[in-house]
Coordinates of C-alpha atoms in Angstrom, one line a residue:
M20 CA 280.9 38.3 196.4
T21 CA 282.7 38.0 193.6
A22 CA 282.6 41.3 191.5
T23 CA 281.3 40.7 187.9
P24 CA 283.3 42.7 185.4
N25 CA 281.8 45.2 183.1
P26 CA 282.2 44.1 179.3
V27 CA 285.2 45.9 178.1
H28 CA 285.8 46.3 174.6
P29 CA 290.2 45.4 173.7
N30 CA 290.8 49.2 172.3
S31 CA 289.7 50.7 175.7
F32 CA 291.8 49.0 178.4
K33 CA 293.4 52.8 178.4
S34 CA 290.6 55.0 178.4
G35 CA 289.5 54.6 182.5
P36 CA 288.6 55.9 184.7
D37 CA 284.9 57.2 183.6
E38 CA 283.9 60.8 185.0
T39 CA 282.8 59.7 188.6
G40 CA 286.4 57.7 188.8
H41 CA 285.3 54.8 188.2
F42 CA 287.1 52.0 186.4
G43 CA 284.1 49.5 185.8
I44 CA 282.9 48.7 189.4
Y45 CA 286.1 50.1 191.0
G46 CA 287.3 53.1 191.9
G47 CA 285.3 56.0 193.0
R48 CA 285.5 58.4 195.7
F49 CA 284.7 57.2 198.9
V50 CA 285.3 60.2 201.7
A51 CA 283.6 61.9 204.5
E52 CA 281.9 64.8 203.3
T53 CA 284.8 67.1 205.0
L54 CA 287.1 65.8 202.4
M55 CA 285.5 66.1 199.8
P56 CA 286.2 69.7 198.7
L57 CA 289.6 69.0 199.2
V58 CA 289.6 66.5 196.6
L59 CA 287.3 67.9 194.2
A60 CA 289.7 70.9 194.2
V61 CA 292.7 68.4 193.1
E62 CA 290.5 66.9 190.5
E63 CA 289.8 70.5 189.1
A64 CA 293.6 71.8 189.9
Y65 CA 294.9 68.5 187.8
K66 CA 292.3 68.6 184.6
K67 CA 293.7 72.5 183.9
A68 CA 297.3 71.3 184.9
K69 CA 296.7 68.5 181.7
A70 CA 295.4 70.9 179.7
D71 CA 298.0 73.5 180.1
P72 CA 301.5 72.7 177.8
K73 CA 303.6 74.7 180.7
F74 CA 302.6 72.1 183.0
Q75 CA 303.9 69.1 181.3
E76 CA 307.2 71.2 179.8
E77 CA 308.1 71.4 183.8
L78 CA 307.8 68.2 184.4
D79 CA 309.6 67.3 181.6
Y80 CA 312.8 69.8 183.0
Y81 CA 312.3 68.2 186.3
L82 CA 312.6 64.2 184.9
K83 CA 315.1 65.0 182.7
H84 CA 317.7 67.1 184.8
Y85 CA 316.7 66.9 188.4
I86 CA 315.2 62.6 188.2
G87 CA 317.9 61.8 185.3
R88 CA 315.1 60.0 183.0
P89 CA 315.2 58.6 180.5
S90 CA 316.3 55.4 182.8
P91 CA 318.0 52.5 181.2
L92 CA 316.7 49.5 180.0
F93 CA 319.6 46.8 180.6
Y94 CA 319.7 43.7 179.4
A95 CA 320.5 41.3 182.3
Q96 CA 322.5 38.6 180.3
R97 CA 323.8 36.5 183.4
L98 CA 320.4 36.1 184.7
T99 CA 318.9 35.1 181.0
E100 CA 321.9 32.5 180.7
K101 CA 320.8 31.2 184.4
F102 CA 317.4 30.7 183.9
G103 CA 318.1 29.4 179.9
G104 CA 314.8 31.2 177.9
A105 CA 313.1 34.5 177.8
K106 CA 315.6 37.4 177.1
I107 CA 315.1 39.6 180.2
Y108 CA 315.7 43.2 180.3
F109 CA 315.2 45.9 183.4
K110 CA 313.8 48.7 183.7
R111 CA 316.0 50.4 186.0
E112 CA 313.9 52.8 188.1
D113 CA 316.4 52.2 190.6
L114 CA 319.0 54.5 188.9
N115 CA 316.2 57.5 189.7
H116 CA 317.3 60.5 191.9
T117 CA 316.1 59.0 195.6
G118 CA 316.5 55.3 194.5
A119 CA 312.8 54.2 193.0
H120 CA 310.0 55.2 190.6
K121 CA 308.4 57.3 193.5
I122 CA 310.2 59.9 192.6
N123 CA 308.1 60.1 189.1
H124 CA 305.0 61.0 190.7
C125 CA 306.0 62.7 193.6
M126 CA 307.3 65.2 191.4
G127 CA 304.4 65.7 189.5
Q128 CA 302.4 65.8 192.1
I129 CA 304.4 68.8 194.0
L130 CA 304.4 70.8 190.9
L131 CA 300.4 70.7 190.9
A132 CA 300.6 71.2 194.8
R133 CA 302.4 74.8 194.1
R134 CA 299.9 75.6 191.0
M135 CA 297.0 75.4 193.4
G136 CA 299.0 77.7 196.2
K137 CA 299.2 74.9 198.4
K138 CA 302.3 75.4 201.4
R139 CA 302.6 72.5 203.3
I140 CA 303.4 68.9 202.2
I141 CA 301.8 65.7 203.8
A142 CA 302.7 61.7 202.8
E143 CA 302.2 58.3 204.1
T144 CA 305.1 55.6 203.5
G145 CA 305.6 52.2 203.9
A146 CA 309.3 51.0 202.5
G147 CA 310.1 54.9 203.3
Q148 CA 311.1 54.7 199.3
H149 CA 307.5 57.6 199.1
G150 CA 308.6 59.6 201.7
V151 CA 312.0 60.2 200.9
A152 CA 311.2 61.1 197.1
T153 CA 308.2 63.5 198.8
A154 CA 311.2 64.7 201.2
T155 CA 313.5 65.7 198.1
V156 CA 310.9 67.2 196.5
A157 CA 309.7 69.6 199.2
A158 CA 313.2 70.3 200.4
L159 CA 313.5 71.5 196.7
F160 CA 310.6 73.8 196.3
N161 CA 311.5 74.4 200.2
M162 CA 307.9 73.4 201.4
P163 CA 307.5 72.0 205.3
C164 CA 306.9 68.7 204.9
V165 CA 305.2 65.6 207.6
V166 CA 305.3 61.7 206.4
Y167 CA 303.6 59.5 208.7
M168 CA 305.2 55.8 209.4
G169 CA 304.0 52.9 211.0
E170 CA 306.5 52.2 213.8
V171 CA 307.1 48.6 212.3
D172 CA 308.2 50.1 209.4
I173 CA 310.1 52.9 211.1
E174 CA 312.2 50.2 212.7
R175 CA 312.8 48.1 209.6
Q176 CA 314.0 50.8 207.6
K177 CA 315.6 53.3 209.8
P178 CA 318.5 54.4 206.7
N179 CA 315.0 55.7 204.9
V180 CA 313.4 57.6 208.0
F181 CA 317.0 59.2 208.4
R182 CA 317.2 59.9 205.2
M183 CA 313.6 61.9 205.3
H184 CA 315.2 63.7 208.9
L185 CA 318.6 64.8 206.6
L186 CA 316.0 66.2 204.0
G187 CA 314.2 68.1 206.8
A188 CA 311.4 66.1 206.6
E189 CA 309.1 65.4 210.2
V190 CA 308.5 61.8 210.5
R191 CA 305.5 60.7 212.4
P192 CA 305.2 57.2 214.1
V193 CA 301.8 55.8 213.6
K194 CA 300.7 53.7 216.7
S195 CA 297.7 52.6 215.6
G196 CA 296.6 49.2 213.9
S197 CA 299.4 47.1 212.8
R198 CA 301.7 50.4 212.6
S199 CA 302.6 49.9 208.9
L200 CA 301.2 51.4 205.6
K201 CA 297.7 50.9 206.1
D202 CA 297.6 52.7 209.2
S203 CA 300.1 55.7 207.9
M204 CA 297.7 56.0 204.9
N205 CA 294.6 57.0 207.8
E206 CA 296.9 58.9 209.6
A207 CA 297.7 61.3 206.8
L208 CA 293.7 61.4 205.7
R209 CA 292.8 62.6 209.0
D210 CA 295.9 65.3 209.2
W211 CA 294.1 66.8 205.3
V212 CA 290.8 66.9 207.0
A213 CA 292.0 69.1 209.8
N214 CA 294.6 71.6 207.6
V215 CA 292.4 71.8 204.5
E216 CA 293.4 75.3 203.4
D217 CA 296.9 74.6 203.0
T218 CA 298.2 71.3 202.7
F219 CA 298.4 69.1 199.8
Y220 CA 298.5 64.9 200.7
I221 CA 300.6 63.6 198.0
L222 CA 299.8 60.1 197.7
G223 CA 302.2 57.0 197.3
T224 CA 300.6 55.0 194.6
V225 CA 297.6 54.0 192.4
G226 CA 295.4 53.9 195.4
G227 CA 292.7 56.4 197.2
P228 CA 289.9 58.6 195.8
H229 CA 289.7 59.3 192.6
P230 CA 291.4 61.7 191.3
Y231 CA 294.6 60.0 192.8
P232 CA 294.7 56.3 191.2
A233 CA 294.6 57.9 187.8
M234 CA 296.8 61.0 188.2
V235 CA 300.0 58.6 190.0
R236 CA 299.6 56.5 186.7
D237 CA 299.5 59.2 184.5
F238 CA 302.8 60.7 186.3
Q239 CA 304.3 57.2 186.3
S240 CA 303.5 56.4 182.6
V241 CA 306.9 57.9 181.7
I242 CA 308.3 53.9 182.3
G243 CA 306.5 52.6 179.9
R244 CA 306.3 55.2 177.3
E245 CA 309.8 54.9 177.7
T246 CA 310.3 51.1 177.5
R247 CA 308.6 51.1 174.3
A248 CA 311.3 53.1 172.8
Q249 CA 314.1 51.9 173.8
L250 CA 313.1 48.5 173.1
L251 CA 312.1 49.4 169.7
E252 CA 315.3 51.3 169.3
G253 CA 317.4 48.3 170.7
E254 CA 315.1 45.6 169.2
G255 CA 313.0 46.6 166.6
R256 CA 310.0 45.6 167.9
L257 CA 307.9 45.6 171.3
P258 CA 308.4 43.1 174.3
D259 CA 306.5 39.5 174.6
S260 CA 306.0 40.0 178.4
L261 CA 306.1 42.6 181.2
V262 CA 306.8 41.5 184.7
A263 CA 306.1 44.1 187.8
C264 CA 305.9 43.7 191.8
V265 CA 302.1 45.4 192.6
G266 CA 301.4 46.2 196.6
G267 CA 299.3 49.5 195.3
G268 CA 300.6 49.1 192.2
S269 CA 301.9 52.0 190.8
N270 CA 305.4 50.8 189.2
A271 CA 303.4 48.3 187.6
M272 CA 300.6 50.6 186.3
G273 CA 303.5 52.7 185.4
L274 CA 305.2 49.9 182.9
F275 CA 301.6 48.5 181.8
H276 CA 299.4 51.6 181.1
E277 CA 301.7 52.0 177.6
F278 CA 301.0 48.7 176.3
L279 CA 298.0 47.7 177.4
N280 CA 296.0 48.2 174.1
E281 CA 298.9 45.4 172.5
P282 CA 296.9 42.2 172.6
D283 CA 300.4 40.1 172.1
V284 CA 302.1 42.0 175.0
K285 CA 301.3 39.6 178.2
M286 CA 301.7 41.4 181.7
Y287 CA 302.0 39.9 185.0
A288 CA 301.4 41.5 188.4
V289 CA 303.1 40.0 191.4
E290 CA 301.9 40.3 194.4
A291 CA 303.6 39.3 198.1
A292 CA 302.4 35.7 199.3
G293 CA 304.5 36.3 202.4
H294 CA 304.4 33.1 204.0
G295 CA 302.6 31.7 201.8
V296 CA 298.8 33.1 200.5
K297 CA 297.5 29.5 202.8
S298 CA 298.7 30.6 206.0
G299 CA 296.7 33.8 206.3
Q300 CA 299.8 35.8 206.6
H301 CA 300.5 37.7 203.1
A302 CA 299.5 40.9 201.3
A303 CA 298.1 39.2 198.0
S304 CA 294.8 40.9 197.7
F305 CA 293.5 39.0 194.5
A306 CA 294.9 35.5 195.7
G307 CA 293.5 36.1 199.4
G308 CA 291.0 39.4 198.9
K309 CA 287.9 40.2 197.9
P310 CA 286.1 43.4 196.5
G311 CA 285.4 46.2 199.2
V312 CA 285.7 49.7 200.4
L313 CA 288.7 51.5 202.1
H314 CA 290.6 54.4 201.7
G315 CA 288.4 56.6 199.4
M316 CA 288.2 53.4 196.9
R317 CA 286.5 50.2 195.9
S318 CA 289.0 47.6 195.3
Y319 CA 290.3 44.4 196.4
F320 CA 291.0 44.2 199.7
L321 CA 292.1 41.3 202.6
Q322 CA 288.8 41.1 205.0
N323 CA 287.0 39.0 206.6
N324 CA 283.6 37.8 206.5
D325 CA 282.4 41.0 208.2
G326 CA 284.3 42.9 205.8
Q327 CA 286.7 44.0 208.4
I328 CA 290.3 44.8 206.9
Q329 CA 292.8 42.3 207.7
E330 CA 296.8 42.9 208.5
A331 CA 298.3 42.6 205.7
H332 CA 302.4 40.5 205.6
S333 CA 305.4 40.6 203.5
I334 CA 309.2 41.0 204.5
S335 CA 308.7 44.1 201.7
A336 CA 307.3 47.2 203.6
G337 CA 306.6 48.8 200.6
L338 CA 304.2 45.6 199.6
D339 CA 302.7 45.0 203.2
Y340 CA 299.6 46.8 202.2
P341 CA 296.1 45.3 202.4
G342 CA 294.6 46.4 198.9
V343 CA 295.7 47.0 195.6
G344 CA 294.3 50.2 193.1
P345 CA 291.1 49.6 191.7
E346 CA 292.5 50.0 187.8
H347 CA 294.5 46.6 188.8
A348 CA 291.1 45.5 190.2
W349 CA 289.4 46.2 186.5
L350 CA 292.4 44.8 184.8
H351 CA 292.2 41.3 187.1
D352 CA 288.6 41.1 186.4
A353 CA 288.9 41.6 182.9
G354 CA 291.6 39.0 182.6
R355 CA 294.3 41.9 180.7
V356 CA 296.7 41.5 183.2
H357 CA 297.6 38.1 185.5
Y358 CA 298.1 38.4 189.0
V359 CA 300.5 36.1 190.8
A360 CA 302.1 35.9 193.9
A361 CA 305.3 35.5 195.1
T362 CA 306.7 34.2 198.8
D363 CA 309.0 36.1 201.3
E364 CA 311.5 33.8 200.9
E365 CA 311.6 33.2 196.8
A366 CA 311.5 37.3 196.8
V367 CA 314.8 36.6 199.3
E368 CA 316.6 34.0 197.0
A369 CA 316.0 36.4 193.9
F370 CA 317.7 39.4 195.6
Q371 CA 320.7 37.4 196.4
L372 CA 320.5 35.8 193.0
C373 CA 320.6 39.3 190.9
S374 CA 322.9 40.9 193.7
K375 CA 325.7 38.0 192.6
L376 CA 324.8 37.5 189.1
E377 CA 324.1 41.1 187.7
G378 CA 325.7 43.5 190.5
I379 CA 322.3 44.9 191.3
I380 CA 321.1 45.0 194.0
P381 CA 317.6 45.1 193.8
A382 CA 314.4 46.5 196.5
L383 CA 312.9 43.6 197.9
E384 CA 309.5 44.8 196.3
P385 CA 311.0 44.3 192.3
S386 CA 312.6 41.3 194.1
H387 CA 309.4 39.5 193.8
A388 CA 308.9 40.2 190.2
L389 CA 312.2 38.7 189.6
A390 CA 311.1 35.6 191.6
Y391 CA 308.2 34.8 189.0
A392 CA 310.3 35.6 186.6
A393 CA 312.6 32.9 187.5
K394 CA 309.5 30.6 187.2
L395 CA 308.4 32.3 184.0
A396 CA 311.4 32.5 181.6
P397 CA 312.7 29.1 181.4
K398 CA 309.1 28.3 179.7
L399 CA 309.9 30.9 177.1
P400 CA 311.6 30.5 173.8
K401 CA 315.0 32.3 173.5
D402 CA 313.5 34.7 171.5
H403 CA 311.0 36.1 174.3
L404 CA 311.3 39.6 175.5
M405 CA 310.7 39.7 178.3
V406 CA 310.9 43.4 180.3
L407 CA 310.8 43.1 184.3
G408 CA 310.5 46.6 186.4
L409 CA 313.1 47.4 188.7
S410 CA 311.3 49.8 190.7
G411 CA 314.0 49.9 193.2
R412 CA 317.6 49.4 194.6
G413 CA 318.0 47.4 197.6
D414 CA 320.0 49.6 200.0
K415 CA 317.1 50.3 202.2
D416 CA 316.6 46.3 202.6
I417 CA 320.1 45.0 204.0
F418 CA 319.3 45.4 207.0
T419 CA 315.6 42.9 206.7
V420 CA 317.8 40.9 204.5
A421 CA 320.5 40.0 206.7
K422 CA 318.4 39.5 209.9
K423 CA 316.2 37.4 207.4
L424 CA 320.3 35.2 206.5
G425 CA 321.1 35.2 210.0
V426 CA 323.9 37.6 209.4
E427 CA 325.0 40.1 212.2
L428 CA 325.4 43.8 211.0

C-alpha cells in the first residue's frame, strides 16, 4: 500500500516531528513495553538539554576544539571542469576528527548520556564509522563502550574494527540474519533492555524510536548551518542544489534541514542501488520498498508481500540497511526531496575519479552521491551552485575497492 502524504505547507518542512514523534504518518515509537521507559527518559532529558544554554555551549566547545568544526567548504574545480556544468562544492565532513560526520551526533548524545548519569555506552555500526566515533567519545569521557557489528561488516571493515579496539571499545560480532547493520541494531536494542539502569544507546542515524530521528538530525544540522554561512561568504548566495547519499540518512538530513524552507534549493538524496534495483540486490528503500515498521519507527523498508524485511545489499557497508529514517519518508511523499539511486559500479567509478582529480579519497557512501552528481552536473548551467555532502573519507574502504578492482593488497 502506498502511503498518502499529509498536506504540507511549504513553510512547515522544518517543523517536525509532532509531539508524538511523527513526521506525517512516519516515525513514532513502536517499541516493546520494557523499552518505553528508557525512550521516554531520553526524550525528557533531551527536551531539558535543548532548553539549557550550557548544554549547547558545552557541545559547541567540543565541536570546535575536539572535532575541528567548522568543516571546510571546498570548490572541486577539476571535477567541475570534468563534468562541464554546475559549480561543485564539497562539504568536507571527511576532515572531522574520526573521518566522518558521525562524530557530530555521537558527541551530542554522549553529553546527553552524562547529563542523565549513565555509566555505559552501547552502539550499532555498519561501516564502522559510527562505531569508531562512539568509541572515541566514550574514551574521551572514560565510559565503557560496547559496539555491535555484523560479522559481514567486521570482515569488510577491518581497519575500523581495529580502531575501535585501540580506543578501548568491545566489538561484539553479530551472527544472526544477514550479519550486517540491521541485525546489529537488533542486538543493541536487546542489550539496552537488559541493562536499563546504567546504559545509554548512542544510535547511529536519523532512525529508531522518537526522539532519536529528530535528536540525531538536530545534532547533524550543524552541517547545513555551516554550509549556508560558508556559501554566502564565498558566493554571496544560497546553493541551487544539494546532493547527499542516504542509508538511514543522517548526513543527508544534516545538510538538508537548514534549507528545507528554501523553495529554490533543490535536494537530491542518493540511495544504494547495489547491483541494480531490478536485480533485487540493493538497499534502495524508496525505489524498491514500501511503508512498514522496524526498529521502533514507521518508514519505508525493503520487505516482501508478507511484510517480512528483506536483506539489503550495497558495496558500501554504511548504506547496507533495508530502511530509511522517517523524516526522509515524509519528505519523499511530500515531494520536497528527490530520492534517486546509484549502483555499486557507479560508486566505485566515482570513488576513483574523485581520488585522481581532486586528491580526495572519499568513502564509498558519498561516492554514491558523487556518482549521481556526475549525471546531474553536466545538464546544469555553469552558474548553478551544487553542494555535495562528502560525509566521510575512504581509507576504510580501500580493501573493498581493491577487491572489486581485482587488486591484491
